[in-house]
PDB file of C-alpha atoms in Angstrom:
ATOM      1  CA  MET A   1     100.401 268.972 177.619  1.00  0.00           C
ATOM      2  CA  SER A   2      97.415 271.310 177.216  1.00  0.00           C
ATOM      3  CA  PHE A   3      97.835 274.834 175.843  1.00  0.00           C
ATOM      4  CA  ILE A   4      94.464 276.090 177.090  1.00  0.00           C
ATOM      5  CA  GLY A   5      95.948 277.784 180.142  1.00  0.00           C
ATOM      6  CA  LYS A   6      98.564 279.568 178.069  1.00  0.00           C
ATOM      7  CA  LEU A   7      95.997 280.858 175.572  1.00  0.00           C
ATOM      8  CA  LEU A   8      93.533 282.002 178.221  1.00  0.00           C
ATOM      9  CA  GLY A   9      96.336 283.554 180.224  1.00  0.00           C
ATOM     10  CA  PHE A  10      97.588 285.484 177.203  1.00  0.00           C
ATOM     11  CA  PHE A  11      94.170 286.858 176.228  1.00  0.00           C
ATOM     12  CA  ILE A  12      93.242 287.843 179.773  1.00  0.00           C
ATOM     13  CA  GLY A  13      96.642 289.409 180.360  1.00  0.00           C
ATOM     14  CA  TYR A  14      96.512 291.220 177.000  1.00  0.00           C
ATOM     15  CA  ARG A  15      93.096 292.661 177.775  1.00  0.00           C
ATOM     16  CA  PHE A  16      94.235 294.230 181.026  1.00  0.00           C
ATOM     17  CA  GLY A  17      97.908 294.880 180.365  1.00  0.00           C
ATOM     18  CA  GLY A  18      98.536 294.909 176.647  1.00  0.00           C
ATOM     19  CA  PHE A  19     101.201 292.791 175.032  1.00  0.00           C
ATOM     20  CA  PHE A  20     103.415 292.688 178.134  1.00  0.00           C
ATOM     21  CA  GLY A  21     100.421 291.677 180.232  1.00  0.00           C
ATOM     22  CA  GLY A  22      99.691 288.963 177.675  1.00  0.00           C
ATOM     23  CA  LEU A  23     103.171 287.518 178.074  1.00  0.00           C
ATOM     24  CA  VAL A  24     102.823 287.470 181.853  1.00  0.00           C
ATOM     25  CA  GLY A  25      99.403 285.852 181.523  1.00  0.00           C
ATOM     26  CA  ALA A  26     100.754 283.226 179.116  1.00  0.00           C
ATOM     27  CA  TYR A  27     103.517 282.351 181.568  1.00  0.00           C
ATOM     28  CA  LEU A  28     101.060 282.006 184.460  1.00  0.00           C
ATOM     29  CA  GLY A  29      98.836 279.924 182.203  1.00  0.00           C
ATOM     30  CA  HIS A  30     101.804 277.714 181.395  1.00  0.00           C
ATOM     31  CA  LEU A  31     102.361 277.079 185.106  1.00  0.00           C
ATOM     32  CA  ALA A  32      98.675 276.222 185.475  1.00  0.00           C
ATOM     33  CA  ASP A  33      98.802 273.810 182.511  1.00  0.00           C
ATOM     34  CA  LYS A  34     101.878 272.165 183.986  1.00  0.00           C
ATOM     35  CA  LYS A  35     100.266 271.662 187.391  1.00  0.00           C
ATOM     36  CA  LEU A  36      97.035 270.318 185.891  1.00  0.00           C
ATOM     37  CA  TYR A  37      99.045 267.844 183.819  1.00  0.00           C
ATOM     38  CA  GLU A  38     100.964 266.644 186.878  1.00  0.00           C
ATOM     39  CA  LEU A  39      97.776 266.218 188.903  1.00  0.00           C
ATOM     40  CA  GLY A  40      95.764 264.770 186.030  1.00  0.00           C
ATOM     41  CA  SER A  41      94.623 261.148 186.266  1.00  0.00           C
ATOM     42  CA  VAL A  42      94.966 258.368 183.714  1.00  0.00           C
ATOM     43  CA  ASN A  43      93.144 255.070 183.346  1.00  0.00           C
ATOM     44  CA  SER A  44      94.836 251.733 183.914  1.00  0.00           C
ATOM     45  CA  SER A  45      93.028 248.505 183.107  1.00  0.00           C
ATOM     46  CA  PHE A  46      95.786 246.496 184.809  1.00  0.00           C
ATOM     47  CA  PHE A  47      95.720 248.371 188.111  1.00  0.00           C
ATOM     48  CA  LYS A  48      91.945 248.776 187.658  1.00  0.00           C
ATOM     49  CA  ARG A  49      91.723 252.372 188.839  1.00  0.00           C
ATOM     50  CA  LYS A  50      92.566 255.895 187.844  1.00  0.00           C
ATOM     51  CA  GLU A  51      96.081 256.945 188.764  1.00  0.00           C
ATOM     52  CA  THR A  52      98.141 260.080 188.610  1.00  0.00           C
ATOM     53  CA  ARG A  53     100.941 259.776 186.055  1.00  0.00           C
ATOM     54  CA  GLN A  54     103.536 259.735 188.804  1.00  0.00           C
ATOM     55  CA  SER A  55     101.729 256.998 190.735  1.00  0.00           C
ATOM     56  CA  LEU A  56     101.356 254.921 187.560  1.00  0.00           C
ATOM     57  CA  PHE A  57     105.063 255.382 186.804  1.00  0.00           C
ATOM     58  CA  MET A  58     105.998 254.145 190.272  1.00  0.00           C
ATOM     59  CA  GLN A  59     103.655 251.141 190.228  1.00  0.00           C
ATOM     60  CA  THR A  60     104.623 250.125 186.698  1.00  0.00           C
ATOM     61  CA  THR A  61     108.282 250.305 187.738  1.00  0.00           C
ATOM     62  CA  PHE A  62     107.767 247.837 190.568  1.00  0.00           C
ATOM     63  CA  ALA A  63     105.451 245.566 188.556  1.00  0.00           C
ATOM     64  CA  VAL A  64     108.072 245.174 185.817  1.00  0.00           C
ATOM     65  CA  LEU A  65     110.743 244.770 188.496  1.00  0.00           C
ATOM     66  CA  GLY A  66     108.740 241.865 189.931  1.00  0.00           C
ATOM     67  CA  HIS A  67     108.421 240.369 186.449  1.00  0.00           C
ATOM     68  CA  LEU A  68     112.184 240.711 185.895  1.00  0.00           C
ATOM     69  CA  SER A  69     112.863 238.918 189.177  1.00  0.00           C
ATOM     70  CA  LYS A  70     110.499 236.069 188.315  1.00  0.00           C
ATOM     71  CA  SER A  71     111.924 235.711 184.786  1.00  0.00           C
ATOM     72  CA  LYS A  72     115.085 234.120 186.252  1.00  0.00           C
ATOM     73  CA  GLY A  73     113.037 231.200 187.566  1.00  0.00           C
ATOM     74  CA  ARG A  74     112.242 232.195 191.113  1.00  0.00           C
ATOM     75  CA  VAL A  75     112.223 235.352 193.183  1.00  0.00           C
ATOM     76  CA  THR A  76     115.067 235.274 195.690  1.00  0.00           C
ATOM     77  CA  GLN A  77     115.529 237.118 198.954  1.00  0.00           C
ATOM     78  CA  ASP A  78     118.078 239.283 197.151  1.00  0.00           C
ATOM     79  CA  ASP A  79     115.379 240.305 194.643  1.00  0.00           C
ATOM     80  CA  ILE A  80     113.020 241.231 197.463  1.00  0.00           C
ATOM     81  CA  ALA A  81     115.802 243.119 199.236  1.00  0.00           C
ATOM     82  CA  LEU A  82     116.504 245.026 196.003  1.00  0.00           C
ATOM     83  CA  ALA A  83     112.852 246.071 195.739  1.00  0.00           C
ATOM     84  CA  ASN A  84     112.807 247.137 199.400  1.00  0.00           C
ATOM     85  CA  ASN A  85     116.042 249.094 198.961  1.00  0.00           C
ATOM     86  CA  LEU A  86     114.499 250.934 196.020  1.00  0.00           C
ATOM     87  CA  MET A  87     111.460 251.770 198.156  1.00  0.00           C
ATOM     88  CA  ASN A  88     113.767 253.054 200.871  1.00  0.00           C
ATOM     89  CA  GLN A  89     115.775 255.059 198.355  1.00  0.00           C
ATOM     90  CA  MET A  90     112.545 256.677 197.171  1.00  0.00           C
ATOM     91  CA  ASN A  91     111.445 257.364 200.767  1.00  0.00           C
ATOM     92  CA  LEU A  92     107.987 255.987 200.017  1.00  0.00           C
ATOM     93  CA  ASP A  93     105.394 256.560 202.709  1.00  0.00           C
ATOM     94  CA  ASP A  94     103.244 253.683 204.005  1.00  0.00           C
ATOM     95  CA  LYS A  95     100.668 254.103 201.234  1.00  0.00           C
ATOM     96  CA  GLY A  96     103.298 254.298 198.516  1.00  0.00           C
ATOM     97  CA  ARG A  97     105.166 251.292 199.898  1.00  0.00           C
ATOM     98  CA  LYS A  98     101.983 249.236 199.984  1.00  0.00           C
ATOM     99  CA  LEU A  99     101.207 250.113 196.347  1.00  0.00           C
ATOM    100  CA  ALA A 100     104.784 249.264 195.335  1.00  0.00           C
ATOM    101  CA  GLN A 101     104.661 245.909 197.133  1.00  0.00           C
ATOM    102  CA  GLU A 102     101.320 245.044 195.548  1.00  0.00           C
ATOM    103  CA  ALA A 103     102.665 245.957 192.102  1.00  0.00           C
ATOM    104  CA  PHE A 104     105.835 243.904 192.634  1.00  0.00           C
ATOM    105  CA  ASN A 105     103.789 240.852 193.662  1.00  0.00           C
ATOM    106  CA  ARG A 106     101.474 241.214 190.679  1.00  0.00           C
ATOM    107  CA  GLY A 107     104.490 241.411 188.404  1.00  0.00           C
ATOM    108  CA  LYS A 108     105.619 237.985 189.662  1.00  0.00           C
ATOM    109  CA  ASP A 109     102.476 236.364 188.272  1.00  0.00           C
ATOM    110  CA  PRO A 110     103.360 234.008 185.364  1.00  0.00           C
ATOM    111  CA  ASN A 111     100.482 235.561 183.396  1.00  0.00           C
ATOM    112  CA  PHE A 112     101.640 239.125 183.925  1.00  0.00           C
ATOM    113  CA  PRO A 113     100.577 241.016 180.755  1.00  0.00           C
ATOM    114  CA  LEU A 114     103.886 242.800 180.180  1.00  0.00           C
ATOM    115  CA  ARG A 115     103.096 244.242 176.758  1.00  0.00           C
ATOM    116  CA  GLN A 116      99.664 245.506 177.830  1.00  0.00           C
ATOM    117  CA  VAL A 117     101.062 247.177 180.944  1.00  0.00           C
ATOM    118  CA  ILE A 118     103.839 248.917 179.006  1.00  0.00           C
ATOM    119  CA  ARG A 119     101.459 250.060 176.264  1.00  0.00           C
ATOM    120  CA  GLU A 120      99.132 251.648 178.826  1.00  0.00           C
ATOM    121  CA  PHE A 121     102.139 253.225 180.490  1.00  0.00           C
ATOM    122  CA  CYS A 122     103.305 254.719 177.179  1.00  0.00           C
ATOM    123  CA  THR A 123      99.861 256.156 176.522  1.00  0.00           C
ATOM    124  CA  ALA A 124      99.696 257.669 180.005  1.00  0.00           C
ATOM    125  CA  CYS A 125     103.124 259.263 179.479  1.00  0.00           C
ATOM    126  CA  GLY A 126     101.994 260.805 176.211  1.00  0.00           C
ATOM    127  CA  GLN A 127     104.723 258.863 174.366  1.00  0.00           C
ATOM    128  CA  ARG A 128     107.343 261.248 175.807  1.00  0.00           C
ATOM    129  CA  SER A 129     110.617 259.658 174.733  1.00  0.00           C
ATOM    130  CA  ASP A 130     112.749 261.146 177.518  1.00  0.00           C
ATOM    131  CA  LEU A 131     110.410 259.845 180.208  1.00  0.00           C
ATOM    132  CA  LEU A 132     110.133 256.412 178.578  1.00  0.00           C
ATOM    133  CA  ARG A 133     113.908 256.115 178.266  1.00  0.00           C
ATOM    134  CA  MET A 134     114.275 257.008 181.938  1.00  0.00           C
ATOM    135  CA  PHE A 135     111.866 254.186 182.773  1.00  0.00           C
ATOM    136  CA  LEU A 136     114.011 251.714 180.819  1.00  0.00           C
ATOM    137  CA  ARG A 137     117.188 252.969 182.498  1.00  0.00           C
ATOM    138  CA  ILE A 138     115.672 252.389 185.936  1.00  0.00           C
ATOM    139  CA  GLN A 139     114.836 248.802 184.961  1.00  0.00           C
ATOM    140  CA  LEU A 140     118.378 248.298 183.671  1.00  0.00           C
ATOM    141  CA  GLN A 141     119.805 249.642 186.930  1.00  0.00           C
ATOM    142  CA  ALA A 142     117.670 247.135 188.826  1.00  0.00           C
ATOM    143  CA  ALA A 143     118.679 244.259 186.554  1.00  0.00           C
ATOM    144  CA  PHE A 144     122.381 245.059 187.014  1.00  0.00           C
ATOM    145  CA  ALA A 145     122.117 245.506 190.783  1.00  0.00           C
ATOM    146  CA  ASP A 146     123.661 242.054 191.306  1.00  0.00           C
ATOM    147  CA  ASP A 147     126.342 242.681 188.639  1.00  0.00           C
ATOM    148  CA  HIS A 148     124.783 240.064 186.420  1.00  0.00           C
ATOM    149  CA  LEU A 149     122.339 240.346 183.534  1.00  0.00           C
ATOM    150  CA  HIS A 150     120.533 237.038 183.137  1.00  0.00           C
ATOM    151  CA  GLU A 151     119.568 236.169 179.560  1.00  0.00           C
ATOM    152  CA  ASN A 152     115.883 235.980 180.580  1.00  0.00           C
ATOM    153  CA  GLU A 153     116.130 239.443 182.105  1.00  0.00           C
ATOM    154  CA  LYS A 154     117.595 240.728 178.880  1.00  0.00           C
ATOM    155  CA  GLU A 155     114.701 239.220 176.897  1.00  0.00           C
ATOM    156  CA  VAL A 156     112.174 240.949 179.178  1.00  0.00           C
ATOM    157  CA  LEU A 157     114.014 244.253 178.817  1.00  0.00           C
ATOM    158  CA  GLN A 158     114.032 243.869 175.035  1.00  0.00           C
ATOM    159  CA  VAL A 159     110.240 243.460 175.081  1.00  0.00           C
ATOM    160  CA  VAL A 160     109.942 246.559 177.293  1.00  0.00           C
ATOM    161  CA  ALA A 161     112.169 248.530 174.910  1.00  0.00           C
ATOM    162  CA  GLU A 162     110.150 247.357 171.908  1.00  0.00           C
ATOM    163  CA  GLU A 163     106.871 248.461 173.487  1.00  0.00           C
ATOM    164  CA  LEU A 164     108.483 251.783 174.406  1.00  0.00           C
ATOM    165  CA  GLY A 165     109.060 252.310 170.698  1.00  0.00           C
ATOM    166  CA  LEU A 166     112.808 251.680 170.694  1.00  0.00           C
ATOM    167  CA  SER A 167     114.602 249.730 167.989  1.00  0.00           C
ATOM    168  CA  SER A 168     116.975 246.880 168.765  1.00  0.00           C
ATOM    169  CA  PHE A 169     119.904 249.184 167.970  1.00  0.00           C
ATOM    170  CA  GLN A 170     118.593 251.884 170.330  1.00  0.00           C
ATOM    171  CA  PHE A 171     118.144 249.297 173.066  1.00  0.00           C
ATOM    172  CA  GLN A 172     121.749 248.145 172.658  1.00  0.00           C
ATOM    173  CA  GLN A 173     122.932 251.759 172.833  1.00  0.00           C
ATOM    174  CA  ILE A 174     121.064 252.396 176.080  1.00  0.00           C
ATOM    175  CA  LEU A 175     122.281 249.069 177.457  1.00  0.00           C
ATOM    176  CA  MET A 176     125.915 249.911 176.700  1.00  0.00           C
ATOM    177  CA  ALA A 177     125.467 253.416 178.106  1.00  0.00           C
ATOM    178  CA  GLU A 178     124.033 252.070 181.352  1.00  0.00           C
ATOM    179  CA  ILE A 179     126.842 249.540 181.750  1.00  0.00           C
ATOM    180  CA  ALA A 180     129.418 252.280 181.252  1.00  0.00           C
ATOM    181  CA  ALA A 181     127.575 254.760 183.470  1.00  0.00           C
ATOM    182  CA  ARG A 182     127.879 252.394 186.426  1.00  0.00           C
ATOM    183  CA  GLN A 183     131.616 253.111 186.441  1.00  0.00           C
ATOM    184  CA  PHE A 184     130.894 256.769 187.178  1.00  0.00           C
ATOM    185  CA  SER A 185     128.695 256.006 190.181  1.00  0.00           C
ATOM    186  CA  ARG A 186     130.748 253.217 191.708  1.00  0.00           C
ATOM    187  CA  GLY A 187     134.137 251.684 190.947  1.00  0.00           C
ATOM    188  CA  GLY A 188     135.048 248.047 190.635  1.00  0.00           C
ATOM    189  CA  PHE A 189     133.666 246.468 187.518  1.00  0.00           C
ATOM    190  CA  TYR A 190     133.850 247.280 183.834  1.00  0.00           C
ATOM    191  CA  TYR A 191     131.579 245.298 181.558  1.00  0.00           C
ATOM    192  CA  GLU A 192     132.445 244.811 177.920  1.00  0.00           C
ATOM    193  CA  TYR A 193     129.693 243.563 175.669  1.00  0.00           C
ATOM    194  CA  ASN A 194     130.775 241.575 172.627  1.00  0.00           C
ATOM    195  CA  GLY A 195     127.965 242.969 170.465  1.00  0.00           C
ATOM    196  CA  SER A 196     126.303 239.627 169.720  1.00  0.00           C
ATOM    197  CA  GLN A 197     122.789 238.600 170.640  1.00  0.00           C
ATOM    198  CA  GLN A 198     124.280 235.877 172.866  1.00  0.00           C
ATOM    199  CA  GLY A 199     126.313 238.281 174.989  1.00  0.00           C
ATOM    200  CA  ASP A 200     126.019 237.839 178.746  1.00  0.00           C
ATOM    201  CA  TYR A 201     127.306 239.854 181.675  1.00  0.00           C
ATOM    202  CA  GLN A 202     128.580 237.813 184.556  1.00  0.00           C
ATOM    203  CA  GLN A 203     130.534 238.251 187.750  1.00  0.00           C
ATOM    204  CA  GLY A 204     133.560 236.076 188.324  1.00  0.00           C
ATOM    205  CA  GLY A 205     135.969 236.608 185.419  1.00  0.00           C
ATOM    206  CA  TYR A 206     136.144 237.619 181.814  1.00  0.00           C
ATOM    207  CA  GLN A 207     134.094 235.228 179.679  1.00  0.00           C
ATOM    208  CA  GLY A 208     133.903 236.560 176.115  1.00  0.00           C
ATOM    209  CA  GLY A 209     131.261 239.221 176.550  1.00  0.00           C
ATOM    210  CA  GLY A 210     131.575 239.265 180.315  1.00  0.00           C
ATOM    211  CA  TYR A 211     133.600 241.940 182.068  1.00  0.00           C
ATOM    212  CA  GLN A 212     137.063 243.163 182.846  1.00  0.00           C
ATOM    213  CA  THR A 213     138.019 244.756 186.109  1.00  0.00           C
ATOM    214  CA  HIS A 214     139.419 248.281 186.221  1.00  0.00           C
ATOM    215  CA  SER A 215     140.146 250.657 189.047  1.00  0.00           C
ATOM    216  CA  GLY A 216     137.761 253.256 187.656  1.00  0.00           C
ATOM    217  CA  PRO A 217     135.924 254.501 184.581  1.00  0.00           C
ATOM    218  CA  THR A 218     137.813 254.341 181.296  1.00  0.00           C
ATOM    219  CA  LEU A 219     137.706 256.720 178.366  1.00  0.00           C
ATOM    220  CA  GLN A 220     135.717 254.117 176.441  1.00  0.00           C
ATOM    221  CA  ASP A 221     133.169 254.140 179.290  1.00  0.00           C
ATOM    222  CA  ALA A 222     132.814 257.893 178.784  1.00  0.00           C
ATOM    223  CA  TYR A 223     132.263 257.480 175.030  1.00  0.00           C
ATOM    224  CA  ASN A 224     129.614 254.814 175.680  1.00  0.00           C
ATOM    225  CA  VAL A 225     127.773 256.983 178.213  1.00  0.00           C
ATOM    226  CA  LEU A 226     127.418 259.768 175.645  1.00  0.00           C
ATOM    227  CA  GLY A 227     126.843 257.415 172.728  1.00  0.00           C
ATOM    228  CA  VAL A 228     129.789 258.801 170.736  1.00  0.00           C
ATOM    229  CA  SER A 229     133.084 257.398 169.430  1.00  0.00           C
ATOM    230  CA  GLU A 230     136.697 258.428 169.898  1.00  0.00           C
ATOM    231  CA  ASN A 231     136.738 259.699 166.303  1.00  0.00           C
ATOM    232  CA  ASP A 232     133.873 262.171 166.790  1.00  0.00           C
ATOM    233  CA  ASP A 233     134.811 265.834 166.791  1.00  0.00           C
ATOM    234  CA  ARG A 234     134.223 268.277 169.621  1.00  0.00           C
ATOM    235  CA  ALA A 235     130.983 269.641 168.167  1.00  0.00           C
ATOM    236  CA  THR A 236     129.476 266.134 167.898  1.00  0.00           C
ATOM    237  CA  VAL A 237     130.455 265.201 171.443  1.00  0.00           C
ATOM    238  CA  LYS A 238     129.145 268.473 172.858  1.00  0.00           C
ATOM    239  CA  ARG A 239     125.875 268.054 170.960  1.00  0.00           C
ATOM    240  CA  ALA A 240     125.408 264.547 172.401  1.00  0.00           C
ATOM    241  CA  TYR A 241     126.239 265.838 175.899  1.00  0.00           C
ATOM    242  CA  ARG A 242     123.715 268.674 175.722  1.00  0.00           C
ATOM    243  CA  ARG A 243     121.002 266.404 174.316  1.00  0.00           C
ATOM    244  CA  LEU A 244     121.450 263.877 177.125  1.00  0.00           C
ATOM    245  CA  MET A 245     121.561 266.571 179.816  1.00  0.00           C
ATOM    246  CA  ASN A 246     118.326 268.044 178.488  1.00  0.00           C
ATOM    247  CA  GLU A 247     116.697 264.620 178.123  1.00  0.00           C
ATOM    248  CA  ASN A 248     117.565 263.681 181.708  1.00  0.00           C
ATOM    249  CA  HIS A 249     116.888 267.047 183.358  1.00  0.00           C
ATOM    250  CA  PRO A 250     115.307 266.046 186.711  1.00  0.00           C
ATOM    251  CA  ASP A 251     112.781 268.900 186.952  1.00  0.00           C
ATOM    252  CA  LYS A 252     111.597 268.382 183.376  1.00  0.00           C
ATOM    253  CA  LEU A 253     111.157 264.643 183.951  1.00  0.00           C
ATOM    254  CA  VAL A 254     109.160 265.217 187.136  1.00  0.00           C
ATOM    255  CA  ALA A 255     106.920 267.677 185.288  1.00  0.00           C
ATOM    256  CA  LYS A 256     106.239 265.008 182.664  1.00  0.00           C
ATOM    257  CA  GLY A 257     105.382 262.249 185.129  1.00  0.00           C
ATOM    258  CA  LEU A 258     108.504 260.996 186.893  1.00  0.00           C
ATOM    259  CA  PRO A 259     107.670 260.479 190.589  1.00  0.00           C
ATOM    260  CA  GLU A 260     109.334 263.097 192.746  1.00  0.00           C
ATOM    261  CA  GLU A 261     110.654 260.195 194.829  1.00  0.00           C
ATOM    262  CA  MET A 262     112.814 259.232 191.821  1.00  0.00           C
ATOM    263  CA  LEU A 263     114.322 262.694 191.501  1.00  0.00           C
ATOM    264  CA  GLU A 264     117.641 261.554 192.965  1.00  0.00           C
ATOM    265  CA  MET A 265     117.915 258.841 190.299  1.00  0.00           C
ATOM    266  CA  ALA A 266     117.553 261.450 187.592  1.00  0.00           C
ATOM    267  CA  LYS A 267     120.151 263.646 189.313  1.00  0.00           C
ATOM    268  CA  GLU A 268     122.575 260.731 189.467  1.00  0.00           C
ATOM    269  CA  LYS A 269     122.123 260.178 185.729  1.00  0.00           C
ATOM    270  CA  THR A 270     123.010 263.801 184.938  1.00  0.00           C
ATOM    271  CA  GLN A 271     126.059 263.494 187.212  1.00  0.00           C
ATOM    272  CA  GLN A 272     127.200 260.433 185.256  1.00  0.00           C
ATOM    273  CA  ILE A 273     126.745 262.286 181.958  1.00  0.00           C
ATOM    274  CA  GLN A 274     128.662 265.299 183.279  1.00  0.00           C
ATOM    275  CA  ALA A 275     131.494 263.097 184.563  1.00  0.00           C
ATOM    276  CA  ALA A 276     131.743 261.293 181.226  1.00  0.00           C
ATOM    277  CA  TYR A 277     131.856 264.564 179.295  1.00  0.00           C
ATOM    278  CA  ASP A 278     134.491 266.000 181.633  1.00  0.00           C
ATOM    279  CA  LEU A 279     136.652 262.903 181.211  1.00  0.00           C
ATOM    280  CA  ILE A 280     136.505 263.128 177.417  1.00  0.00           C
ATOM    281  CA  CYS A 281     137.311 266.863 177.467  1.00  0.00           C
ATOM    282  CA  LYS A 282     140.277 266.245 179.748  1.00  0.00           C
ATOM    283  CA  ALA A 283     141.592 263.421 177.557  1.00  0.00           C
ATOM    284  CA  LYS A 284     141.166 265.472 174.380  1.00  0.00           C
ATOM    285  CA  GLY A 285     142.587 268.663 175.888  1.00  0.00           C
ATOM    286  CA  TRP A 286     139.327 270.549 175.284  1.00  0.00           C
ATOM    287  CA  LYS A 287     138.634 273.478 177.555  1.00  0.00           C
TER     288      LYS A 287
END
């Protein structure tokens, strides 16, 4: 994000109001920089036009979603319904819905340049890790919408994670966290990954790397959401909690390029993190 507004604001404010005036000017300049960044346009060779960062985020989301759907062999009515439900959840207007539908259809193309699209997306986002991780989490949520992660979907998501600059270990961490986080937003299923590259998540019974049913989130779910273990001390757990809350702060993500229509998704993520932390504190007797 540019610092020009802050610098100009400080000097102008300092000239007319001294040091205090400079601080006020720097703050106003910061707000101006922030707004210019949000409204700024970025180039996209895939979409063949300049886009705002938020518009590019939205279209890339649906393009990759279309690619995920096609990776299983064919796009089903359930896949289309999932995309439409996401559009409804985001309250997209007619223009936004049309762009999302076009992106989804382009993502279904067998020659969809996944790596190119993600690389351009990363550049447009300024390589901001929190924003990029949020993008991956949204794709994981979509992939798990039918309570089943197809092996081809997992391979696509691994490519996305790689292009986002995440290691295989980091991808597995986010994957486990997302599986566990689902227990804090809806009850019913608890997935347990066996840690191998051949692991699969299926509905219909425990199948060595499938899932076990529970009435609600477990303590292990809470540890997985925060990326900590039962042996970590209070300071470590609290540090992980604060880092995740800051990384997923809705207003900060929107300022960096998350579409405002996805604000509720970011809020849900912070609610999951809070619920996981509260469960650990309760189990450990921490106040």
